[in-house]
Amino acid sequence: MAEPAAPTPIITVDGVTKTFPTPDGGLLPVLDGIDFRLYPGEIVALLGKSGSGKSTLLRCIAGLISPSSGTVAYKGTQLNGANPGVAMVFQSFALLPWLTVQQNVELGLQARGVPADERRERALKAIDVIGLDGFEAAYPKELSGGMRQRVGFARALVLEPDALLMDEPFSALDVLTAENLRSEIVRLWDSQDPSAGSPTQSLLIVTHNIEEAVLLADRIMVLSSNPGRIMAELTVDQPRPRDRRSPEFEALVDQVYGILTGREEAEAETEEHGEPSPATPEANGDGKPRKAPKSPTEVPLPAVSVGGMAGLLEILLARGGEDGLAEIADDLNFEIDDLLPLVDGVTLLRLAKVRGPRIELTDAGREYVQADIQTSKEVFARLAAKRAPLVRAIVQALRASADGDLREGFFLDLLRRGFSAEDARRQLDTAIDWGRYAELFDYDADDGMLLLEREPQDVG
Ligand code: ADP
Ligand code: MG
């Protein structure tokens, strides 16, 4: 009857939702219904695209911001302010330039009122553990990026947190330095001597790098975007250190690619089937109302240029029209934040489609990459005006205006109902890049005007 008691989670996240007010009085849903436990002895990776809410979730867990609804608890006690059991490592090193390495490491202890002798002793130990022995008296500007991030780790570990929270800790480092530091974190973690009092009991690492997640984590939580929801949880049953070239490793990387692109794929398919077309007259006869076209805030444009998307399509063509996403990322040294927005762009426009971990050119995509410049533009114009809601909305608004022109402020105001000011600008810039290339409309940067091209393309 007496089952062994389940270990108390260090962190318990229950039904956490977070919305941010937009400049125009709307609400931007960033996190939705997040449930999550972090247990002693595990490394968990939180993986998602840029903007999916990873940092927001980490800040909620650290108690730096509070959720809009739901709760975060540390060892069963609901947070009310900063989480006392965690320490954070940030992407940018955020060291104080006028303090030495040792003084930087001691800062957090000082804030907790630890006496000077003990501070010194603990800081020196943490500096040693993280491989900075001999640099105690150096100033941040004398250190390389990799060494500065070591200081960032030492500063967090010296607090002996129950959970070490890391927000993309390797992403500001060059590839080799990042790889070295990753290996050392693994080495440190696996060589922890529980009897000696370990520097931390659990690691929660936020990353947009799939291989990093598979390399480090016992468990991977995959976050969707707009809003961020946990869409998959994977257990990684492979001993560390892991071999990136092993079949199990590659299979898991592929699986994660499939998950991260799967939602769009499912959406694309329902849309295709739900669309009335002459070939399938029954498509609209099943009693379901025809779906209204999605709005620019429902379908954000991925922040990619036409040139970037064209590059991806050309790569696909050179590879026979299709390839695995992981293979492409690997060969080009792309991370998912380089590749996935491009994939989102070309799939939104139906220039390519994703099946599981693979991407292939559609007929339109093939035509686009192989045609002459003018035909390519026409293919792009047709798809952008149909598939990219913001491009479509701009064309329609310009046509409805008296002179065929409108101030960009008009569109920025609309976008700010669903996006932050920064994201609204980014959305408009992307739409302008696409629309100008397609010769759907032009943009005069000097006075911030959007105007119809003289010979408007047929928008259908
Ligand atoms: P990630 O870390 O996954 O890249 P973030 O958590 O930083 O994502 O951001 C998720 C979304 O929330 C983004 O659209 C971002 O613009 C928005 N956001 C984050 N913090 C704020 C804030 N303080 N106010 C308004 N919007 C925010
Ligand atoms: Mg972030």
PDB file of C-alpha atoms in Angstrom, residues 51 124 174 200 213 281 293 316 385:
ATOM      1  CA  GLY A  51       8.977  34.755 -29.659  1.00  0.00           C
ATOM      2  CA  LEU A 124      36.726  31.104  -5.176  1.00  0.00           C
ATOM      3  CA  ASP A 174      30.778  31.318 -31.240  1.00  0.00           C
ATOM      4  CA  THR A 200      22.576  22.734  -8.047  1.00  0.00           C
ATOM      5  CA  ALA A 213      18.294  20.341 -26.238  1.00  0.00           C
ATOM      6  CA  PRO A 281     -17.622  20.903 -55.132  1.00  0.00           C
ATOM      7  CA  PRO A 293      -9.870  34.696 -44.259  1.00  0.00           C
ATOM      8  CA  LEU A 316      15.828  22.696 -52.101  1.00  0.00           C
ATOM      9  CA  ALA A 385      -1.801  38.428 -51.829  1.00  0.00           C
TER      10      ALA A 385
END
